[in-house]
Short mmCIF file of C-alpha atoms and ligand atoms in Angstrom, two decimals:
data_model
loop_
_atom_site.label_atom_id
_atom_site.label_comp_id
_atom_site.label_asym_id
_atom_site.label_seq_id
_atom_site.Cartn_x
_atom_site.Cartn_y
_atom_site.Cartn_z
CA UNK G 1 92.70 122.83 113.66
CA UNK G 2 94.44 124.18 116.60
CA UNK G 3 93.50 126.85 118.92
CA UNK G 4 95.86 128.62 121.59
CA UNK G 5 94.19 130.17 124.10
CA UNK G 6 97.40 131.99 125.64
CA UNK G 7 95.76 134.31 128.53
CA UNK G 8 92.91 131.87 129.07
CA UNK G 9 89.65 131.33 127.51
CA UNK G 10 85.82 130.50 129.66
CA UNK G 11 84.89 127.03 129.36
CA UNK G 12 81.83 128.26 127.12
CA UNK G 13 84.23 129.07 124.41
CA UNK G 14 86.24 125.47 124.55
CA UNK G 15 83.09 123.81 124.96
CA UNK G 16 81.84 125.16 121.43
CA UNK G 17 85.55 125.04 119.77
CA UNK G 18 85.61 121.54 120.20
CA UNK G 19 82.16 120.61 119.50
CA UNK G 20 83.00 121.99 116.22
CA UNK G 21 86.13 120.03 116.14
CA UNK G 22 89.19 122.05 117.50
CA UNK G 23 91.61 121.21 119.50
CA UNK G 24 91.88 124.34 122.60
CA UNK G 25 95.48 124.25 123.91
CA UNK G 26 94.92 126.24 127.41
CA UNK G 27 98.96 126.44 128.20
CA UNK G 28 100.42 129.65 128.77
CA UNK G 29 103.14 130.27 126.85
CA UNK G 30 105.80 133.03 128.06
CA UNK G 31 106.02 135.62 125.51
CA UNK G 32 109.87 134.98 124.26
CA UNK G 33 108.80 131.63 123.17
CA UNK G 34 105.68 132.52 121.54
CA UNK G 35 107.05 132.11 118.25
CA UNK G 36 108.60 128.58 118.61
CA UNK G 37 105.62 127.67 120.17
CA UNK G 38 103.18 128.46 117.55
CA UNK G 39 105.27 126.93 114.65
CA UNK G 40 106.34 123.85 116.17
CA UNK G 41 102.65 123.44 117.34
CA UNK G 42 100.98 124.26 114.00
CA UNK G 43 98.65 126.67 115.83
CA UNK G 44 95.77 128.14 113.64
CA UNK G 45 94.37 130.42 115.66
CA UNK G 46 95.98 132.70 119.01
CA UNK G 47 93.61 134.03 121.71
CA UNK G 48 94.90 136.58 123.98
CA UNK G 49 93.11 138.87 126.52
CA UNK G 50 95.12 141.72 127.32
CA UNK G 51 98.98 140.19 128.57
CA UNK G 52 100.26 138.81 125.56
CA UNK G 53 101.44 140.99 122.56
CA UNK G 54 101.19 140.27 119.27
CA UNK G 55 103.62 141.97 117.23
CA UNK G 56 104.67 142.03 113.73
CA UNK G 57 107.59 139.28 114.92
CA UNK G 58 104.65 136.67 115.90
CA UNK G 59 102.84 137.76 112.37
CA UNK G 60 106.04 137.81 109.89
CA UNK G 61 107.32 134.61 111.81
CA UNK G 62 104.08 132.00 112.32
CA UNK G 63 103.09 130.55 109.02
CA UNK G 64 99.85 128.53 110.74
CA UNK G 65 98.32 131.62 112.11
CA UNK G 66 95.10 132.08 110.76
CA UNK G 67 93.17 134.35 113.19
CA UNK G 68 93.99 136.37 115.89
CA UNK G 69 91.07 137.12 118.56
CA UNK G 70 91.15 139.13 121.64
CA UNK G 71 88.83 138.16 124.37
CA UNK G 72 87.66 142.10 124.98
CA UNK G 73 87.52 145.34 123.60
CA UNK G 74 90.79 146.98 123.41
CA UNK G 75 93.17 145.75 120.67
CA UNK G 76 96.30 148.12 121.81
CA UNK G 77 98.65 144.65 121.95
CA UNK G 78 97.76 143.49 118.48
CA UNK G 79 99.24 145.11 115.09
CA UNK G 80 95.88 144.73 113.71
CA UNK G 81 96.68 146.64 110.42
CA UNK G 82 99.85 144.50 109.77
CA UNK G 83 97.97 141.32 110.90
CA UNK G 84 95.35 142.22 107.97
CA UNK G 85 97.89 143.26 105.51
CA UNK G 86 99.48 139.50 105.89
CA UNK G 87 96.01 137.98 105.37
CA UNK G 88 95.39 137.32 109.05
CA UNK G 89 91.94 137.46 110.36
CA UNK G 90 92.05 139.94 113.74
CA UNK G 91 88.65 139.56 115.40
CA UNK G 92 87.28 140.60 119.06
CA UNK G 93 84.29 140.70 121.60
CA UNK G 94 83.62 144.91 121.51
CA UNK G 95 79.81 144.18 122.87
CA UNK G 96 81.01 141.33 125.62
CA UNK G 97 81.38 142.85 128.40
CA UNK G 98 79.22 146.10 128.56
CA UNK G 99 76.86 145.45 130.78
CA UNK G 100 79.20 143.77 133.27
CA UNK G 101 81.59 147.56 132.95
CA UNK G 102 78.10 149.37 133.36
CA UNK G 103 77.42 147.16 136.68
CA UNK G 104 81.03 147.99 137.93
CA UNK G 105 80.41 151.96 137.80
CA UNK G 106 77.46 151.19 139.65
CA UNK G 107 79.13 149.39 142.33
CA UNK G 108 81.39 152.39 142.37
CA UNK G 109 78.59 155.14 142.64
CA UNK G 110 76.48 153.15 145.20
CA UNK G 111 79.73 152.64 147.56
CA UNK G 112 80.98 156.33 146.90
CA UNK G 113 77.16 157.68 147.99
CA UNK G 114 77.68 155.88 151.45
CA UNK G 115 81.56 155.83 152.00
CA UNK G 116 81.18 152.00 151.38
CA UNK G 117 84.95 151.95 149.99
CA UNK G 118 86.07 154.06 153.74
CA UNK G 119 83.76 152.17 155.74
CA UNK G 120 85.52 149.15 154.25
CA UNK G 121 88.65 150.53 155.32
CA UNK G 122 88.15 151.81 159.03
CA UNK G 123 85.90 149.27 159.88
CA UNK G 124 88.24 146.23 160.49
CA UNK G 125 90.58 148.68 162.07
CA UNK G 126 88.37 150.52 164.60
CA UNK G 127 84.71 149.08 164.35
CA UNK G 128 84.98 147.64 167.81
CA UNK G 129 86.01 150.30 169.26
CA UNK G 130 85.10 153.68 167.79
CA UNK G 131 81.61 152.07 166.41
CA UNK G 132 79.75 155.66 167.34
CA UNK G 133 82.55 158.00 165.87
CA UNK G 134 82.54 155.59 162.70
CA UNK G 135 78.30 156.13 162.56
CA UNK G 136 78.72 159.67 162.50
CA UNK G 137 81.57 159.79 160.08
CA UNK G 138 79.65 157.80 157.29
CA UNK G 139 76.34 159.75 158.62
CA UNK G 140 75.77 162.05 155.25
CA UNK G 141 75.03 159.44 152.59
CA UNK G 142 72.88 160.28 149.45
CA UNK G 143 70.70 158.30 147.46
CA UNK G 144 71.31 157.72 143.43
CA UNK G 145 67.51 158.10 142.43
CA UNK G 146 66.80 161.69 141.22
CA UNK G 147 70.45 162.60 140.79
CA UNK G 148 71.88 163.66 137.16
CA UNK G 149 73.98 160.93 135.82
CA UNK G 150 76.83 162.35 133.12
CA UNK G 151 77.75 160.17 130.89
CA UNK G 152 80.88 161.11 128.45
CA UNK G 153 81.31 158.62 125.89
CA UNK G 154 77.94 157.31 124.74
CA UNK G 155 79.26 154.21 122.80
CA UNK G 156 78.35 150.49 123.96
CA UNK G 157 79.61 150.72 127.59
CA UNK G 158 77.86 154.50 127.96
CA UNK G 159 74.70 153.38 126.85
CA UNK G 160 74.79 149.95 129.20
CA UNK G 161 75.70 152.87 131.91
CA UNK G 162 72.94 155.03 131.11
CA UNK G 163 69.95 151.96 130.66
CA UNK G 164 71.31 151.10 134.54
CA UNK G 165 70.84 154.12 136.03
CA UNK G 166 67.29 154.70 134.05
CA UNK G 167 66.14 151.77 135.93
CA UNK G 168 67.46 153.48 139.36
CA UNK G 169 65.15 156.85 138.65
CA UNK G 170 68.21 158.56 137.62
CA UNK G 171 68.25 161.48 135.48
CA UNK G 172 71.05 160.71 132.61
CA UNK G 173 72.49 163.19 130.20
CA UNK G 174 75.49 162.54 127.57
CA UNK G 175 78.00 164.06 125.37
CA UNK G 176 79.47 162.21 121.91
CA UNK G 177 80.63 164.41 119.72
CA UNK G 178 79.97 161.16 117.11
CA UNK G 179 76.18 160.82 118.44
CA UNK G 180 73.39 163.33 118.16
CA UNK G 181 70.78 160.67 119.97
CA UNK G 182 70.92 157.36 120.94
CA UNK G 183 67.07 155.23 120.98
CA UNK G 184 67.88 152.93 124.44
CA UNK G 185 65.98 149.60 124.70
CA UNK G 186 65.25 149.01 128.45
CA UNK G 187 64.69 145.29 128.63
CA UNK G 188 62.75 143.94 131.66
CA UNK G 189 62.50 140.31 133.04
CA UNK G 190 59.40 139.56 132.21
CA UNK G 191 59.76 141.14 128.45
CA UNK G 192 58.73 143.92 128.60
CA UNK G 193 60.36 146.79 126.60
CA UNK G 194 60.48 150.37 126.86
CA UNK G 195 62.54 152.58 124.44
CA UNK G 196 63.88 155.96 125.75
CA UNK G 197 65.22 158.69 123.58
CA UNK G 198 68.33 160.13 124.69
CA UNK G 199 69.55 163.32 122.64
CA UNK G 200 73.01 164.37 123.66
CA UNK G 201 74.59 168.06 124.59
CA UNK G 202 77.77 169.10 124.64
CA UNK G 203 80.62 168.68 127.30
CA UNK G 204 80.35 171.76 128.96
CA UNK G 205 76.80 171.30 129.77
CA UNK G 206 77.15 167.53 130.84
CA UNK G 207 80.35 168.57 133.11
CA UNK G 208 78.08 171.74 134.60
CA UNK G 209 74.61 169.77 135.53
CA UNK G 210 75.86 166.55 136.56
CA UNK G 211 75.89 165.24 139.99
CA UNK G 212 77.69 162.33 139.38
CA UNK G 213 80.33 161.82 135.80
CA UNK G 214 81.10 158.66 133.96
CA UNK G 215 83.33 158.13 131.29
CA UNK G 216 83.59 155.34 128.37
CA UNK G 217 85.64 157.25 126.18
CA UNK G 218 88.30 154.99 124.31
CA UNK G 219 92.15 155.64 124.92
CA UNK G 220 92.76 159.46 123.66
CA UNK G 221 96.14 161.46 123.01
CA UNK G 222 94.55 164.51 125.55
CA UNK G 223 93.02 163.96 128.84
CA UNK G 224 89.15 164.56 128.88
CA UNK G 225 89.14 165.66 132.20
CA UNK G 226 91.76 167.55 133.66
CA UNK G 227 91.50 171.09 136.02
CA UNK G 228 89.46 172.69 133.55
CA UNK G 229 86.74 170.44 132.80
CA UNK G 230 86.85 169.98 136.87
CA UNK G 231 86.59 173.88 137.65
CA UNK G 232 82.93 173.46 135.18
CA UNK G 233 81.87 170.26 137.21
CA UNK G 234 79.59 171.23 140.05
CA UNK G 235 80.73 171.42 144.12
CA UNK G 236 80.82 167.91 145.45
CA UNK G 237 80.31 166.08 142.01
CA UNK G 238 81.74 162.76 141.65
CA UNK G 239 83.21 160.89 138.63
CA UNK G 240 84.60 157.18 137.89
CA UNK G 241 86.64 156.33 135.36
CA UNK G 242 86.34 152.38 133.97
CA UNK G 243 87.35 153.29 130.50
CA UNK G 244 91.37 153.83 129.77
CA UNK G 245 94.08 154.81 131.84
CA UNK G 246 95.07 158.66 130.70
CA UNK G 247 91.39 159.67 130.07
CA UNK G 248 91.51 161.48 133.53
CA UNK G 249 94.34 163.57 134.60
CA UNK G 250 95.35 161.81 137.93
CA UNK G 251 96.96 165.11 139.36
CA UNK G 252 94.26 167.04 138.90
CA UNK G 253 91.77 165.02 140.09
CA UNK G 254 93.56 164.82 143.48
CA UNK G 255 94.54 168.59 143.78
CA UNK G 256 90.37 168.88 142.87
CA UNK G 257 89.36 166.37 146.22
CA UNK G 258 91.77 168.25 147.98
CA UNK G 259 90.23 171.72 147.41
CA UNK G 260 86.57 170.21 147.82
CA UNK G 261 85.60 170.76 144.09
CA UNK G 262 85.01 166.72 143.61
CA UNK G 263 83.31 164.45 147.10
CA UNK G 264 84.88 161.32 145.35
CA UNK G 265 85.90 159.30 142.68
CA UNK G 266 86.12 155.68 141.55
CA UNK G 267 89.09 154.50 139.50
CA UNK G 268 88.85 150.96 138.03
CA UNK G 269 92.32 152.28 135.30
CA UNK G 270 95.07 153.78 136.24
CA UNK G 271 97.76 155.89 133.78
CA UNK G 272 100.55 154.16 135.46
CA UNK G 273 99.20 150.15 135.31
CA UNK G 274 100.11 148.20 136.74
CA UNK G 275 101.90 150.87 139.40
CA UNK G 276 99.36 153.14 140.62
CA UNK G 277 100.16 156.30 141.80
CA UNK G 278 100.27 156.13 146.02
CA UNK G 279 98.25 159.77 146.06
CA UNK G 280 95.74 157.45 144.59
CA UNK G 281 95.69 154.40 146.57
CA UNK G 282 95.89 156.16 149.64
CA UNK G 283 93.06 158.52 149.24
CA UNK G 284 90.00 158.04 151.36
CA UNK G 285 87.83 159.95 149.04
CA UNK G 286 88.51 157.54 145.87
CA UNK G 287 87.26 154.14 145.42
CA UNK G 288 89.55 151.68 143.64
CA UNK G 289 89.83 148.16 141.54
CA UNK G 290 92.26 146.95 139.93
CA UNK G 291 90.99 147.20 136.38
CA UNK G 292 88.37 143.91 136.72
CA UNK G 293 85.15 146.23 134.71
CA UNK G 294 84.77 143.06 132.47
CA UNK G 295 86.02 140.68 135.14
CA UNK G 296 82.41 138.60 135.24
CA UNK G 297 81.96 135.08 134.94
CA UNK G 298 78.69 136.21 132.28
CA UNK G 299 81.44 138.79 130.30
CA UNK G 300 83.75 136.00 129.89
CA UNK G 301 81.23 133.00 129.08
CA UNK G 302 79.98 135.67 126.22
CA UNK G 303 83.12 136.27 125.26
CA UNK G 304 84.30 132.84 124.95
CA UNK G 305 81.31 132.31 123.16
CA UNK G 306 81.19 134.88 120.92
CA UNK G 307 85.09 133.91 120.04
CA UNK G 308 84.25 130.28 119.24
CA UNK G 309 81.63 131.72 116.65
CA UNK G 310 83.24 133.95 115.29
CA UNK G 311 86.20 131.25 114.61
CA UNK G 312 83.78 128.50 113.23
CA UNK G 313 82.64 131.27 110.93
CA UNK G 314 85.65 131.92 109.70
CA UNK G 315 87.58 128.75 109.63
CA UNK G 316 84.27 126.03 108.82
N1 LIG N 1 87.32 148.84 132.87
C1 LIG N 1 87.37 147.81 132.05
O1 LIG N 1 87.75 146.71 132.41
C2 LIG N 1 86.93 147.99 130.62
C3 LIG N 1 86.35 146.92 129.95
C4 LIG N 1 85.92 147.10 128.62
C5 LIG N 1 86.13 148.35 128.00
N2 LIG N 1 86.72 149.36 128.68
C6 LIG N 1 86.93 150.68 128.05
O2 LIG N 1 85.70 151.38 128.01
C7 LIG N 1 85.77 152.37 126.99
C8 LIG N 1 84.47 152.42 126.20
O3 LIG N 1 84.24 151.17 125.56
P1 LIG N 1 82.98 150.96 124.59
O4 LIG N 1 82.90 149.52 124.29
O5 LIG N 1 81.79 151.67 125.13
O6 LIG N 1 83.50 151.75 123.29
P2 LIG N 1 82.61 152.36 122.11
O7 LIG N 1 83.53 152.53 120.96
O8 LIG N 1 81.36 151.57 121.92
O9 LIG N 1 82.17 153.80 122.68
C9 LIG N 1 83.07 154.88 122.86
C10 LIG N 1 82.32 156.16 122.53
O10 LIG N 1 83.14 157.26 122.91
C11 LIG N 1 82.93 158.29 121.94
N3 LIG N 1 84.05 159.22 122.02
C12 LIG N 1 85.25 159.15 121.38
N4 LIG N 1 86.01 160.19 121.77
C13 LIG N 1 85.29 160.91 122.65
C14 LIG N 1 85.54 162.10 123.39
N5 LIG N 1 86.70 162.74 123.31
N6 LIG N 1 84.57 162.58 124.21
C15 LIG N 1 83.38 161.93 124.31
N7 LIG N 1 83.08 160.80 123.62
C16 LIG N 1 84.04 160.31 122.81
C17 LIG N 1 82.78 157.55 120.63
O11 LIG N 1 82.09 158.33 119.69
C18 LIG N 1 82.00 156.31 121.05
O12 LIG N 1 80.60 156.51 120.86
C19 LIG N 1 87.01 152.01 126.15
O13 LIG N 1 88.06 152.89 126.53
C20 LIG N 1 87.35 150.62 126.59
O14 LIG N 1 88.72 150.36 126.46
C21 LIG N 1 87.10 149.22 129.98
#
């Protein structure tokens, strides 16, 4: 049986494919010849990530096709419903790459607490010589522990969020208006476990006694946050958004740095990718990547894993 791994797959994941006796094709073939590709290879199974599309031309057109897996959570370019219909097998890696999201809002909040992302800046460009001016500048740092983490969006990725910042001494509240209470399992090194009970409250009160806002929200018709959720938010909150382009409105997040409602935010999507707005990318109060939350080698040796299993499962 053949496997195409079109936008790449970890060398876990071929490792176990052909252990179990597949043949991974690791060649990436330009959309437009997708088709020709798949038939005249007799490919049984197409992994994509997030660049190629499959549409209902791949899934009328491609006899072989057998399963269809996205490395990740999102399935916006796959016709899922159509791929079922036609007796294709759609699978994916939801729990992959939580924790590896959960460690890039952390990243985020720790840098935006000491102007890491503007020290990063100004630093090659006048370290040598306005050193003193730069100290004082970056002076007014706070810590994370003790602060009032809001989480909106207490699915996989929320929760991951929320066990992180237990660890830190931070406070963590949550709304879900699909969760009452979530039972977190803290696991430690050595094994040791401790569970902590987390019962959630509404938006309003999350947006009102937070200190610092995260959201892992899937991709919504309405903006979560836009000038009135930021009006609730308290003076000098900040918030990072690592779930969907869209789930923050991007105007009104600027116009609220600008009037000193929000100290700063951390954007890993964008609502125009792959063309951020400039009013983004040249703020100084907003720290930025280029969507990589599940960018980890771990996330992607799980999720090449947890592909290959899910494939022998289905196809052994
Ligand atoms: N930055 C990245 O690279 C990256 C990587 C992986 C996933 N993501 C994104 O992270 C987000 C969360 O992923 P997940 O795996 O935790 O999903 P999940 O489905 O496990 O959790 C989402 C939660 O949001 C809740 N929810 C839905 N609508 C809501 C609303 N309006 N307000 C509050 N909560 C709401 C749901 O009830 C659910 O519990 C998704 O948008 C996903 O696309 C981003």
């Amino acid at each position: 049986m053949k496997v195409l791994a079109n936008d790449g797959i970890a060398a876990s994941g071929v490792k176990a494919l052909e252990k179990a006796g597949f043949e991974v094709d690791l060649t990436t073939v330009a959309q437009d010849q997708l088709v020709d590709y798949l038939n005249s290879n007799e490919i049984d199974v197409l992994l994509v990530r997030s660049a190629t599309k499959v549409r209902k031309d791949i899934i009328d057109n491609c006899n072989s096709l057998k399963i269809i897996g996205r490395g990740g959570v999102g399935m916006d370019n796959i016709d899922v419903e159509y791929a079922k219909q036609k007796g294709i097998d759609v699978i994916n890696t939801p729990a992959a790459s939580s924790h590896s999201v959960a460690e890039l809002v952390f990243a985020h909040l720790f840098g935006l607490a000491r102007f890491l992302h503007d020290a990063n800046r100004n630093m090659p460009l006048d370290g040598d010589s306005k050193f003193k001016q730069l100290k004082k500048t970056y002076a007014k740092g706070i810590e994370l522990r003790g602060k009032t983490l809001g989480i909106i969006g207490f699915g996989r990725i929320g929760q991951a969020t929320a066990k992180v910042a237990l660890g830190l001494g931070m406070k963590v509240i949550a709304f879900d208006p699909f969760l009452d209470a979530v039972n977190l399992e803290l696991d430690f090194f050595d094994h040791q476990t401790v569970f902590f009970n987390i019962n959630t409250i509404t938006k309003e009160e999350v947006l009102q006694q937070a200190d610092f806002i995260s959201l892992h929200v899937p991709a919504q018709n309405e903006y979560v946050i836009s000038t009135k959720e930021f009006e609730l938010m308290k003076d000098g909150a900040f918030i990072v958004n690592a779930a969907r382009g869209g789930v923050i409105d991007e105007v009104a997040l600027v116009k609220a740095i600008e009037n000193g409602k929000i100290a700063g935010a951390a954007l890993d999507v964008f609502e125009n990718e792959p063309t951020p707005e400039i009013q983004l990318l040249m703020n100084s109060s907003i720290s930025l990547t280029p969507h990589i939350g599940a960018a980890t080698s771990e996330a992607q040796d799980r999720i090449g894993t947890e592909l290959a299993q899910q494939i022998i499962e289905i196809l052994t």
